[in-house]
Coordinates of N, CA and C and ligand atoms in Angstrom, one line a residue:
M1435 N 8.7 2.4 10.5 CA 7.7 1.8 9.6 C 8.3 0.9 8.6
L1436 N 7.7 -0.3 8.5 CA 8.2 -1.2 7.5 C 7.1 -1.7 6.6
I1437 N 7.1 -1.3 5.4 CA 6.0 -1.6 4.5 C 6.4 -2.3 3.3
V1438 N 5.6 -3.2 2.8 CA 5.8 -3.9 1.5 C 4.7 -3.4 0.6
L1439 N 5.0 -2.9 -0.6 CA 4.0 -2.5 -1.6 C 3.9 -3.6 -2.6
V1440 N 2.8 -4.2 -2.8 CA 2.5 -5.2 -3.8 C 1.5 -4.7 -4.8
G1441 N 1.7 -5.1 -6.1 CA 0.7 -4.8 -7.1 C 1.3 -5.2 -8.4
P1442 N 0.4 -5.3 -9.4 CA 0.9 -5.7 -10.7 C 1.8 -4.5 -11.3
P1443 N 2.6 -4.9 -12.4 CA 3.3 -3.8 -13.1 C 2.4 -2.7 -13.5
G1444 N 2.8 -1.5 -13.2 CA 2.0 -0.3 -13.6 C 0.9 0.1 -12.6
S1445 N 0.8 -0.6 -11.5 CA -0.2 -0.3 -10.5 C 0.1 1.0 -9.7
G1446 N 1.3 1.5 -9.9 CA 1.7 2.7 -9.2 C 2.6 2.6 -8.0
K1447 N 3.2 1.4 -7.9 CA 4.1 1.2 -6.7 C 5.2 2.2 -6.6
G1448 N 5.9 2.4 -7.7 CA 7.0 3.4 -7.7 C 6.5 4.8 -7.4
T1449 N 5.4 5.2 -8.0 CA 4.8 6.5 -7.8 C 4.5 6.7 -6.4
Q1450 N 3.8 5.8 -5.8 CA 3.4 5.9 -4.4 C 4.6 5.8 -3.4
A1451 N 5.5 4.9 -3.8 CA 6.7 4.7 -2.9 C 7.4 6.0 -2.7
K1452 N 7.6 6.8 -3.7 CA 8.3 8.1 -3.6 C 7.6 9.0 -2.5
V1453 N 6.3 9.1 -2.6 CA 5.6 10.0 -1.6 C 5.6 9.4 -0.2
L1454 N 5.4 8.1 -0.1 CA 5.4 7.4 1.2 C 6.7 7.5 1.9
T1455 N 7.8 7.3 1.2 CA 9.1 7.3 1.8 C 9.5 8.7 2.3
D1456 N 9.1 9.7 1.5 CA 9.3 11.1 2.0 C 8.6 11.3 3.3
R1457 N 7.3 10.9 3.2 CA 6.4 11.1 4.4 C 7.0 10.5 5.7
F1458 N 7.4 9.2 5.5 CA 7.8 8.5 6.7 C 9.3 8.6 7.0
G1459 N 10.1 9.2 6.1 CA 11.5 9.4 6.3 C 12.2 8.0 6.3
I1460 N 11.8 7.1 5.4 CA 12.5 5.8 5.3 C 13.0 5.6 3.9
P1461 N 14.0 4.7 3.7 CA 14.5 4.4 2.4 C 13.5 3.6 1.5
H1462 N 13.6 3.9 0.2 CA 12.7 3.2 -0.8 C 13.6 2.1 -1.4
I1463 N 13.3 0.9 -1.1 CA 14.1 -0.2 -1.7 C 13.3 -0.9 -2.8
S1464 N 13.7 -0.6 -4.0 CA 13.0 -1.2 -5.2 C 14.0 -2.1 -5.9
T1465 N 13.6 -3.4 -5.9 CA 14.5 -4.4 -6.6 C 14.6 -4.1 -8.1
G1466 N 13.5 -3.6 -8.7 CA 13.6 -3.2 -10.1 C 14.6 -2.1 -10.3
D1467 N 14.6 -1.1 -9.4 CA 15.6 0.0 -9.6 C 17.0 -0.5 -9.4
M1468 N 17.1 -1.4 -8.4 CA 18.5 -1.9 -8.1 C 19.0 -2.7 -9.3
L1469 N 18.1 -3.5 -10.0 CA 18.5 -4.3 -11.1 C 18.8 -3.3 -12.3
R1470 N 18.0 -2.3 -12.5 CA 18.2 -1.4 -13.6 C 19.6 -0.6 -13.4
A1471 N 19.9 -0.2 -12.1 CA 21.1 0.5 -11.8 C 22.3 -0.4 -12.2
A1472 N 22.2 -1.7 -11.8 CA 23.3 -2.7 -12.1 C 23.4 -2.8 -13.7
K1473 N 22.3 -2.8 -14.3 CA 22.3 -2.9 -15.8 C 23.0 -1.7 -16.4
A1474 N 22.7 -0.5 -15.9 CA 23.3 0.7 -16.4 C 24.8 0.7 -16.1
A1475 N 25.1 0.1 -15.0 CA 26.6 0.1 -14.6 C 27.3 -1.0 -15.3
G1476 N 26.6 -1.8 -16.1 CA 27.2 -3.0 -16.8 C 27.6 -4.1 -15.9
T1477 N 27.0 -4.2 -14.7 CA 27.4 -5.2 -13.7 C 26.3 -6.3 -13.6
L1478 N 25.2 -6.1 -14.3 CA 24.1 -7.1 -14.2 C 24.5 -8.4 -15.0
D1479 N 24.3 -9.5 -14.4 CA 24.5 -10.8 -15.2 C 23.7 -10.7 -16.5
P1480 N 24.3 -11.0 -17.6 CA 23.6 -10.9 -18.9 C 22.3 -11.8 -19.0
Q1481 N 22.3 -12.9 -18.3 CA 21.1 -13.7 -18.3 C 19.9 -13.0 -17.6
F1482 N 20.2 -12.3 -16.5 CA 19.2 -11.5 -15.7 C 18.7 -10.4 -16.6
R1483 N 19.6 -9.8 -17.3 CA 19.3 -8.6 -18.2 C 18.2 -9.1 -19.2
A1484 N 18.5 -10.3 -19.8 CA 17.6 -10.8 -20.9 C 16.3 -11.1 -20.3
I1485 N 16.3 -11.7 -19.1 CA 15.0 -12.1 -18.4 C 14.2 -10.8 -18.2
M1486 N 14.8 -9.8 -17.6 CA 14.1 -8.5 -17.3 C 13.5 -7.9 -18.6
D1487 N 14.4 -7.8 -19.6 CA 13.9 -7.1 -20.9 C 12.7 -7.8 -21.5
A1488 N 12.7 -9.2 -21.3 CA 11.6 -9.9 -21.9 C 10.4 -10.0 -21.0
G1489 N 10.5 -9.4 -19.7 CA 9.3 -9.4 -18.8 C 9.2 -10.6 -17.9
G1490 N 10.2 -11.4 -17.8 CA 10.2 -12.5 -16.8 C 10.7 -12.1 -15.5
L1491 N 10.8 -13.1 -14.6 CA 11.3 -12.8 -13.2 C 12.7 -13.4 -13.0
V1492 N 13.5 -12.6 -12.4 CA 14.9 -13.0 -12.1 C 14.8 -14.1 -11.0
P1493 N 15.7 -15.1 -11.0 CA 15.6 -16.2 -10.0 C 15.5 -15.7 -8.5
D1494 N 14.7 -16.4 -7.7 CA 14.5 -16.0 -6.3 C 15.8 -15.9 -5.6
E1495 N 16.8 -16.8 -5.7 CA 18.0 -16.8 -4.9 C 18.8 -15.5 -5.1
A1496 N 18.9 -15.0 -6.3 CA 19.6 -13.8 -6.6 C 18.9 -12.6 -5.9
M1497 N 17.6 -12.6 -6.0 CA 16.9 -11.5 -5.4 C 17.0 -11.5 -3.9
I1498 N 16.9 -12.6 -3.3 CA 17.0 -12.7 -1.8 C 18.4 -12.3 -1.4
Q1499 N 19.4 -12.7 -2.1 CA 20.8 -12.2 -1.7 C 20.9 -10.7 -1.8
L1500 N 20.3 -10.1 -2.9 CA 20.3 -8.6 -3.1 C 19.7 -7.9 -1.9
I1501 N 18.5 -8.4 -1.5 CA 17.8 -7.8 -0.4 C 18.5 -8.0 1.0
D1502 N 19.0 -9.2 1.1 CA 19.8 -9.5 2.4 C 20.9 -8.4 2.6
R1503 N 21.7 -8.2 1.5 CA 22.8 -7.2 1.6 C 22.2 -5.8 1.8
R1504 N 21.2 -5.5 1.1 CA 20.6 -4.1 1.2 C 20.1 -3.8 2.6
M1505 N 19.5 -4.8 3.2 CA 19.0 -4.7 4.6 C 20.1 -4.4 5.6
D1506 N 21.3 -4.7 5.3 CA 22.4 -4.5 6.2 C 22.9 -3.1 6.2
E1507 N 22.5 -2.3 5.2 CA 23.0 -0.9 5.2 C 22.3 -0.1 6.3
P1508 N 23.1 0.9 6.9 CA 22.6 1.6 8.1 C 21.3 2.3 8.0
D1509 N 21.0 2.8 6.8 CA 19.7 3.6 6.6 C 18.5 2.8 6.8
T1510 N 18.6 1.5 7.0 CA 17.4 0.6 7.2 C 17.0 0.5 8.6
K1511 N 17.8 1.0 9.5 CA 17.6 0.8 11.0 C 16.2 1.2 11.4
K1512 N 15.6 2.3 10.9 CA 14.3 2.8 11.3 C 13.2 2.3 10.5
G1513 N 13.5 1.3 9.6 CA 12.4 0.8 8.7 C 12.7 1.1 7.3
F1514 N 11.9 0.6 6.4 CA 12.0 0.9 5.0 C 10.8 0.4 4.2
L1515 N 10.7 0.8 3.0 CA 9.6 0.4 2.1 C 10.1 -0.5 1.0
L1516 N 9.6 -1.7 0.9 CA 10.0 -2.6 -0.2 C 9.0 -2.5 -1.3
D1517 N 9.6 -2.3 -2.5 CA 8.8 -2.1 -3.7 C 9.3 -3.1 -4.8
G1518 N 8.5 -4.1 -5.0 CA 8.8 -5.1 -6.0 C 9.5 -6.4 -5.4
F1519 N 9.6 -6.4 -4.1 CA 10.1 -7.6 -3.4 C 9.3 -7.6 -2.1
P1520 N 8.8 -8.8 -1.7 CA 8.8 -10.1 -2.4 C 7.8 -10.2 -3.6
R1521 N 8.1 -11.1 -4.5 CA 7.3 -11.2 -5.7 C 6.8 -12.7 -5.8
T1522 N 7.4 -13.6 -5.0 CA 6.9 -15.0 -5.1 C 6.8 -15.4 -3.6
V1523 N 6.1 -16.6 -3.4 CA 6.0 -17.1 -2.0 C 7.4 -17.4 -1.5
P1524 N 8.3 -18.1 -2.2 CA 9.6 -18.4 -1.6 C 10.3 -17.1 -1.2
Q1525 N 10.2 -16.0 -2.0 CA 10.8 -14.7 -1.6 C 10.2 -14.2 -0.3
A1526 N 8.8 -14.4 -0.2 CA 8.1 -13.8 1.0 C 8.6 -14.6 2.2
E1527 N 8.8 -16.0 2.1 CA 9.2 -16.8 3.2 C 10.6 -16.4 3.6
A1528 N 11.5 -16.2 2.6 CA 12.9 -15.7 2.9 C 12.9 -14.4 3.6
L1529 N 12.0 -13.5 3.1 CA 12.0 -12.1 3.7 C 11.6 -12.3 5.2
G1530 N 10.6 -13.2 5.5 CA 10.2 -13.4 6.9 C 11.4 -13.8 7.7
A1531 N 12.2 -14.7 7.2 CA 13.3 -15.2 8.0 C 14.4 -14.1 8.1
L1532 N 14.6 -13.3 7.1 CA 15.6 -12.2 7.2 C 15.2 -11.2 8.2
L1533 N 13.9 -10.8 8.2 CA 13.4 -9.8 9.1 C 13.6 -10.3 10.5
E1534 N 13.3 -11.5 10.8 CA 13.4 -12.1 12.1 C 14.9 -12.0 12.6
R1535 N 15.7 -12.5 11.6 CA 17.2 -12.6 12.0 C 17.7 -11.2 12.2
K1536 N 17.2 -10.1 11.5 CA 17.8 -8.8 11.6 C 17.0 -7.9 12.6
G1537 N 16.0 -8.5 13.3 CA 15.2 -7.8 14.3 C 14.3 -6.8 13.8
H1538 N 13.7 -7.0 12.6 CA 12.6 -6.1 12.1 C 11.3 -6.8 12.2
K1539 N 10.2 -5.9 12.2 CA 8.9 -6.4 12.1 C 8.1 -5.7 11.0
L1540 N 7.4 -6.5 10.2 CA 6.7 -5.9 9.1 C 5.4 -5.3 9.6
D1541 N 5.1 -4.0 9.2 CA 3.8 -3.4 9.7 C 2.7 -3.7 8.8
A1542 N 2.9 -3.7 7.5 CA 1.7 -3.9 6.6 C 2.2 -4.2 5.2
V1543 N 1.4 -4.9 4.4 CA 1.6 -5.2 3.0 C 0.4 -4.5 2.3
V1544 N 0.8 -3.5 1.5 CA -0.3 -2.7 0.8 C -0.3 -3.2 -0.6
Q1545 N -1.5 -3.6 -1.0 CA -1.8 -4.1 -2.3 C -2.5 -3.1 -3.1
L1546 N -1.9 -2.6 -4.3 CA -2.6 -1.7 -5.1 C -3.3 -2.4 -6.2
D1547 N -4.6 -2.2 -6.3 CA -5.5 -2.9 -7.2 C -5.9 -2.1 -8.4
V1548 N -5.6 -2.6 -9.6 CA -5.9 -1.8 -10.8 C -6.2 -2.9 -11.9
S1549 N -7.2 -2.6 -12.8 CA -7.6 -3.5 -13.8 C -6.5 -3.7 -14.9
R1550 N -6.5 -4.8 -15.5 CA -5.4 -5.1 -16.5 C -5.4 -4.1 -17.7
A1551 N -6.6 -3.7 -18.2 CA -6.6 -2.8 -19.3 C -5.9 -1.5 -19.0
L1552 N -6.2 -1.0 -17.8 CA -5.6 0.3 -17.4 C -4.1 0.1 -17.2
L1553 N -3.7 -1.1 -16.7 CA -2.2 -1.3 -16.4 C -1.5 -1.2 -17.8
E1554 N -2.0 -1.8 -18.8 CA -1.3 -1.8 -20.1 C -1.2 -0.4 -20.6
E1555 N -2.2 0.4 -20.4 CA -2.2 1.8 -20.9 C -1.1 2.6 -20.1
R1556 N -1.1 2.4 -18.8 CA -0.1 3.1 -17.9 C 1.3 2.7 -18.3
L1557 N 1.6 1.4 -18.5 CA 3.0 1.0 -18.8 C 3.5 1.5 -20.1
I1558 N 2.6 1.4 -21.1 CA 3.0 1.7 -22.5 C 3.3 3.2 -22.6
G1559 N 2.6 4.0 -21.8 CA 2.8 5.5 -21.8 C 3.8 6.0 -20.8
R1560 N 4.4 5.1 -20.0 CA 5.3 5.6 -18.9 C 6.6 6.0 -19.6
R1561 N 7.2 7.1 -19.0 CA 8.5 7.6 -19.3 C 9.2 8.0 -18.0
T1562 N 10.5 7.7 -17.9 CA 11.2 8.1 -16.6 C 12.3 9.0 -17.0
D1563 N 12.5 10.1 -16.1 CA 13.6 11.0 -16.4 C 14.9 10.4 -15.9
K1564 N 15.8 10.2 -16.9 CA 17.1 9.5 -16.6 C 17.9 10.2 -15.5
R1565 N 17.7 11.5 -15.4 CA 18.6 12.3 -14.4 C 18.0 12.2 -13.0
T1566 N 16.7 12.3 -12.9 CA 16.1 12.4 -11.6 C 15.4 11.2 -11.1
G1567 N 15.1 10.2 -12.0 CA 14.3 9.1 -11.7 C 12.8 9.3 -11.6
Q1568 N 12.4 10.6 -11.8 CA 10.9 10.9 -11.7 C 10.2 10.1 -12.7
I1569 N 9.0 9.6 -12.3 CA 8.2 8.8 -13.2 C 7.1 9.7 -13.8
Y1570 N 6.9 9.6 -15.1 CA 5.9 10.4 -15.8 C 5.0 9.5 -16.6
H1571 N 3.9 10.0 -17.1 CA 3.1 9.3 -18.1 C 2.7 10.3 -19.2
L1572 N 2.8 9.9 -20.4 CA 2.6 10.8 -21.6 C 1.2 11.5 -21.5
V1573 N 0.2 10.8 -20.9 CA -1.1 11.4 -20.9 C -1.5 11.8 -19.4
Y1574 N -1.2 10.9 -18.4 CA -1.7 11.2 -17.1 C -0.8 12.1 -16.2
S1575 N 0.5 12.1 -16.6 CA 1.4 12.9 -15.8 C 2.5 13.4 -16.7
P1576 N 2.2 14.3 -17.7 CA 3.1 14.6 -18.7 C 4.4 15.2 -18.2
P1577 N 5.5 14.8 -18.8 CA 6.8 15.3 -18.4 C 7.0 16.8 -18.9
P1578 N 7.8 17.5 -18.1 CA 8.1 18.9 -18.5 C 9.0 19.0 -19.7
P1579 N 9.0 20.1 -20.4 CA 9.9 20.2 -21.6 C 11.3 20.1 -21.1
G1580 N 12.2 19.4 -21.9 CA 13.6 19.4 -21.5 C 13.9 18.2 -20.7
A1581 N 12.9 17.4 -20.2 CA 13.2 16.2 -19.4 C 13.9 15.2 -20.3
D1582 N 14.9 14.5 -19.7 CA 15.7 13.5 -20.4 C 15.1 12.1 -20.3
L1583 N 14.2 11.8 -21.2 CA 13.3 10.7 -20.9 C 13.8 9.4 -21.4
E1584 N 13.4 8.3 -20.7 CA 13.8 7.0 -21.0 C 12.5 6.1 -21.1
H1585 N 12.4 5.3 -22.1 CA 11.3 4.3 -22.3 C 11.9 3.0 -21.9
R1586 N 11.4 2.4 -20.8 CA 12.0 1.1 -20.3 C 11.8 0.0 -21.3
A1587 N 12.9 -0.8 -21.5 CA 12.8 -1.9 -22.5 C 11.6 -2.8 -22.2
D1588 N 11.3 -3.0 -20.9 CA 10.2 -3.9 -20.6 C 8.9 -3.2 -20.6
D1589 N 8.8 -2.0 -21.0 CA 7.5 -1.3 -21.2 C 7.0 -1.3 -22.6
R1590 N 7.8 -2.1 -23.5 CA 7.3 -2.2 -24.9 C 6.2 -3.2 -24.9
P1591 N 5.2 -3.1 -25.8 CA 4.0 -3.9 -25.7 C 4.2 -5.4 -25.6
E1592 N 5.2 -5.9 -26.3 CA 5.5 -7.3 -26.3 C 5.9 -7.9 -24.9
A1593 N 6.6 -7.0 -24.1 CA 7.0 -7.4 -22.8 C 6.0 -7.2 -21.7
V1594 N 5.1 -6.2 -22.0 CA 4.1 -5.8 -21.0 C 3.2 -7.0 -20.7
G1595 N 2.7 -7.6 -21.8 CA 1.7 -8.8 -21.6 C 2.4 -9.8 -20.8
K1596 N 3.7 -10.1 -21.0 CA 4.4 -11.2 -20.3 C 4.5 -10.8 -18.8
R1597 N 4.8 -9.6 -18.5 CA 5.0 -9.2 -17.1 C 3.6 -9.3 -16.4
L1598 N 2.6 -8.9 -17.0 CA 1.2 -9.0 -16.4 C 0.9 -10.5 -16.1
D1599 N 1.3 -11.4 -17.1 CA 1.0 -12.8 -16.9 C 1.9 -13.3 -15.8
A1600 N 3.1 -12.9 -15.7 CA 4.0 -13.4 -14.6 C 3.4 -12.9 -13.3
Y1601 N 2.9 -11.7 -13.2 CA 2.3 -11.3 -11.9 C 1.2 -12.2 -11.5
E1602 N 0.3 -12.4 -12.5 CA -0.9 -13.3 -12.2 C -0.5 -14.7 -11.8
A1603 N 0.6 -15.2 -12.5 CA 1.0 -16.6 -12.2 C 1.7 -16.7 -10.9
M1604 N 2.6 -15.8 -10.6 CA 3.5 -16.0 -9.5 C 3.2 -15.1 -8.3
T1605 N 3.0 -13.8 -8.6 CA 2.9 -12.8 -7.5 C 1.6 -12.8 -6.8
A1606 N 0.6 -13.1 -7.5 CA -0.8 -13.0 -7.0 C -0.9 -14.0 -5.8
A1607 N -0.1 -15.1 -5.8 CA -0.1 -16.1 -4.7 C 0.4 -15.4 -3.4
L1608 N 1.0 -14.3 -3.4 CA 1.5 -13.6 -2.2 C 0.3 -13.1 -1.4
L1609 N -0.8 -12.7 -2.1 CA -1.9 -12.1 -1.4 C -2.5 -13.0 -0.3
P1610 N -2.9 -14.2 -0.7 CA -3.4 -15.1 0.4 C -2.3 -15.4 1.5
F1611 N -1.0 -15.4 1.1 CA 0.1 -15.6 2.1 C 0.0 -14.5 3.1
Y1612 N -0.1 -13.3 2.7 CA -0.1 -12.2 3.7 C -1.4 -12.0 4.3
Q1613 N -2.5 -12.3 3.6 CA -3.8 -12.3 4.1 C -3.9 -13.2 5.4
A1614 N -3.3 -14.4 5.2 CA -3.4 -15.3 6.3 C -2.6 -14.8 7.6
K1615 N -1.7 -13.9 7.3 CA -0.9 -13.4 8.4 C -1.5 -12.1 9.0
G1616 N -2.6 -11.7 8.4 CA -3.4 -10.5 8.9 C -2.6 -9.2 8.5
L1617 N -1.8 -9.2 7.5 CA -1.0 -8.0 7.2 C -1.4 -7.3 5.9
L1618 N -2.3 -8.0 5.1 CA -2.7 -7.4 3.8 C -3.7 -6.3 3.9
R1619 N -3.4 -5.1 3.2 CA -4.3 -4.0 3.2 C -4.5 -3.7 1.7
R1620 N -5.8 -3.9 1.2 CA -6.1 -3.8 -0.2 C -6.5 -2.3 -0.5
V1621 N -5.9 -1.7 -1.5 CA -6.2 -0.3 -1.8 C -6.6 -0.2 -3.3
D1622 N -7.7 0.6 -3.5 CA -8.0 0.8 -4.9 C -7.0 1.8 -5.5
G1623 N -6.3 1.3 -6.6 CA -5.2 2.1 -7.2 C -5.7 2.9 -8.4
V1624 N -7.0 3.0 -8.6 CA -7.5 3.8 -9.7 C -7.9 5.2 -9.2
G1625 N -7.5 6.2 -9.9 CA -7.8 7.6 -9.5 C -6.5 8.4 -9.6
K1626 N -6.6 9.7 -9.2 CA -5.3 10.5 -9.3 C -4.3 10.0 -8.3
P1627 N -3.0 10.1 -8.6 CA -2.0 9.6 -7.7 C -2.2 10.1 -6.2
D1628 N -2.6 11.4 -6.1 CA -2.7 11.9 -4.7 C -4.0 11.3 -4.0
E1629 N -5.0 10.9 -4.8 CA -6.1 10.2 -4.2 C -5.7 8.9 -3.7
V1630 N -4.9 8.2 -4.5 CA -4.4 6.8 -4.1 C -3.6 7.0 -2.8
T1631 N -2.7 8.0 -2.8 CA -1.9 8.2 -1.6 C -2.8 8.4 -0.3
T1632 N -3.8 9.1 -0.5 CA -4.7 9.4 0.7 C -5.3 8.0 1.2
R1633 N -5.7 7.2 0.2 CA -6.2 5.8 0.6 C -5.2 5.0 1.3
V1634 N -3.9 5.1 0.8 CA -2.8 4.2 1.4 C -2.6 4.7 2.8
L1635 N -2.5 6.0 3.0 CA -2.2 6.6 4.3 C -3.3 6.2 5.3
A1636 N -4.6 6.2 4.8 CA -5.7 5.9 5.7 C -5.6 4.4 6.1
T1637 N -5.2 3.6 5.2 CA -5.2 2.1 5.5 C -4.0 1.9 6.5
L1638 N -3.0 2.8 6.5 CA -1.8 2.6 7.4 C -2.1 3.3 8.7
G1639 N -3.3 4.0 8.8 CA -3.6 4.7 10.0 C -2.7 5.9 10.2
A1640 N -2.1 6.5 9.1 CA -1.2 7.6 9.2 C -1.8 8.9 8.8
Ligands
AP5_730 P1 10.0 -3.4 -11.3 O1 10.8 -2.2 -11.6 O2 9.7 -3.8 -9.8 O3 8.7 -3.3 -12.1 P2 7.1 -3.7 -11.9 O4 6.7 -4.4 -10.7 O5 6.8 -4.4 -13.2 O6 6.5 -2.4 -11.6 P3 6.6 -1.1 -12.5 O7 7.8 -0.3 -12.1 O8 6.5 -1.4 -13.9 O9 5.3 -0.4 -12.1 P4 4.8 0.4 -10.8 O10 3.8 -0.4 -10.1 O11 6.0 0.9 -10.0 O12 4.1 1.6 -11.5 P5 4.6 3.2 -11.7 O13 4.5 3.9 -10.4 O14 5.9 3.3 -12.4 O15 10.6 -4.7 -11.9 C1 11.1 -4.8 -13.2 C2 11.7 -6.2 -13.5 O16 12.8 -6.5 -12.6 C3 10.7 -7.3 -13.3 O17 9.9 -7.5 -14.5 C4 11.7 -8.5 -13.1 O18 12.2 -8.9 -14.3 C5 12.8 -7.9 -12.3 N1 12.5 -8.0 -10.8 C6 12.3 -6.9 -9.9 N2 12.1 -7.4 -8.7 C7 12.1 -8.7 -8.8 C8 11.9 -9.8 -7.8 N3 11.6 -9.5 -6.5 N4 11.9 -11.0 -8.2 C9 12.2 -11.4 -9.5 N5 12.4 -10.4 -10.5 C10 12.3 -9.1 -10.1 O19 3.4 3.7 -12.6 C11 3.3 3.2 -14.0 C12 2.8 4.3 -14.9 O20 1.5 4.7 -14.4 C13 3.6 5.6 -14.8 O21 3.7 6.2 -16.1 C14 2.9 6.5 -13.8 O22 3.1 7.9 -14.1 C15 1.4 6.1 -14.1 N6 0.6 6.2 -12.9 C16 0.9 5.8 -11.6 N7 -0.1 6.0 -10.8 C17 -1.1 6.6 -11.5 C18 -2.4 7.0 -11.2 N8 -3.0 6.9 -10.0 N9 -3.2 7.4 -12.3 C19 -2.7 7.5 -13.5 N10 -1.5 7.2 -13.9 C20 -0.7 6.7 -12.9

């Protein structure tokens, strides 16, 4: 199974990706997680770090190289789930070429649809457990006592607006791109996380 999850920041891509990758036994490839891991390890280009923290998009070429290398790892042989990549039409075109070259076929592009007001609330209330990577929300999915919580730099209100604008300006153009290829599956991302999972599985015919 090879799936791309598309949706604005806070639409629940990371939350759904964890459940779907467990269910299908495929790796979760999140470009945001890869960039944050490089940042934590001190290996991320300082220019990219500044772009991320401010809510902008890292240049296409760097992201395409990152995915190209990741797709060569052996765990991708039986498929994978892409979360946060592609984000622009040039990234989507490059992904198409990489998949063809590496002998993979994309099954579906799942778009999670959530209104902007709800996205802002979800992002500002998000906390992630530094040790486990588990995603929580202070109201909707409260963390357990003792969790070692992190508030992402780009979840501060001043960066959230910029990320949502970047999505609308750049990433929304992906939807017609994949619609024209007959791969786009639109899913209502509002409701409890397990309700959204049920909708995603139904659209995948799983
Ligand atoms: P990335 O990490 O990909 O962030 P994002 O796309 O902005 O998405 P998020 O992780 O913020 O949200 P999500 O949709 O995963 O939501 P989540 O499940 O956590 O990218 C970060 C940055 O890296 C980018 O801004 C960019 O700078 C750079 N980058 C990454 N990829 C790039 C690329 N390809 N090109 C260029 N730059 C790139 O949920 C959010 C909150 O809502 C949580 O608190 C959760 O608990 C809660 N929640 C989830 N589902 C529900 C629900 N159903 N009901 C109630 N609450 C819910």
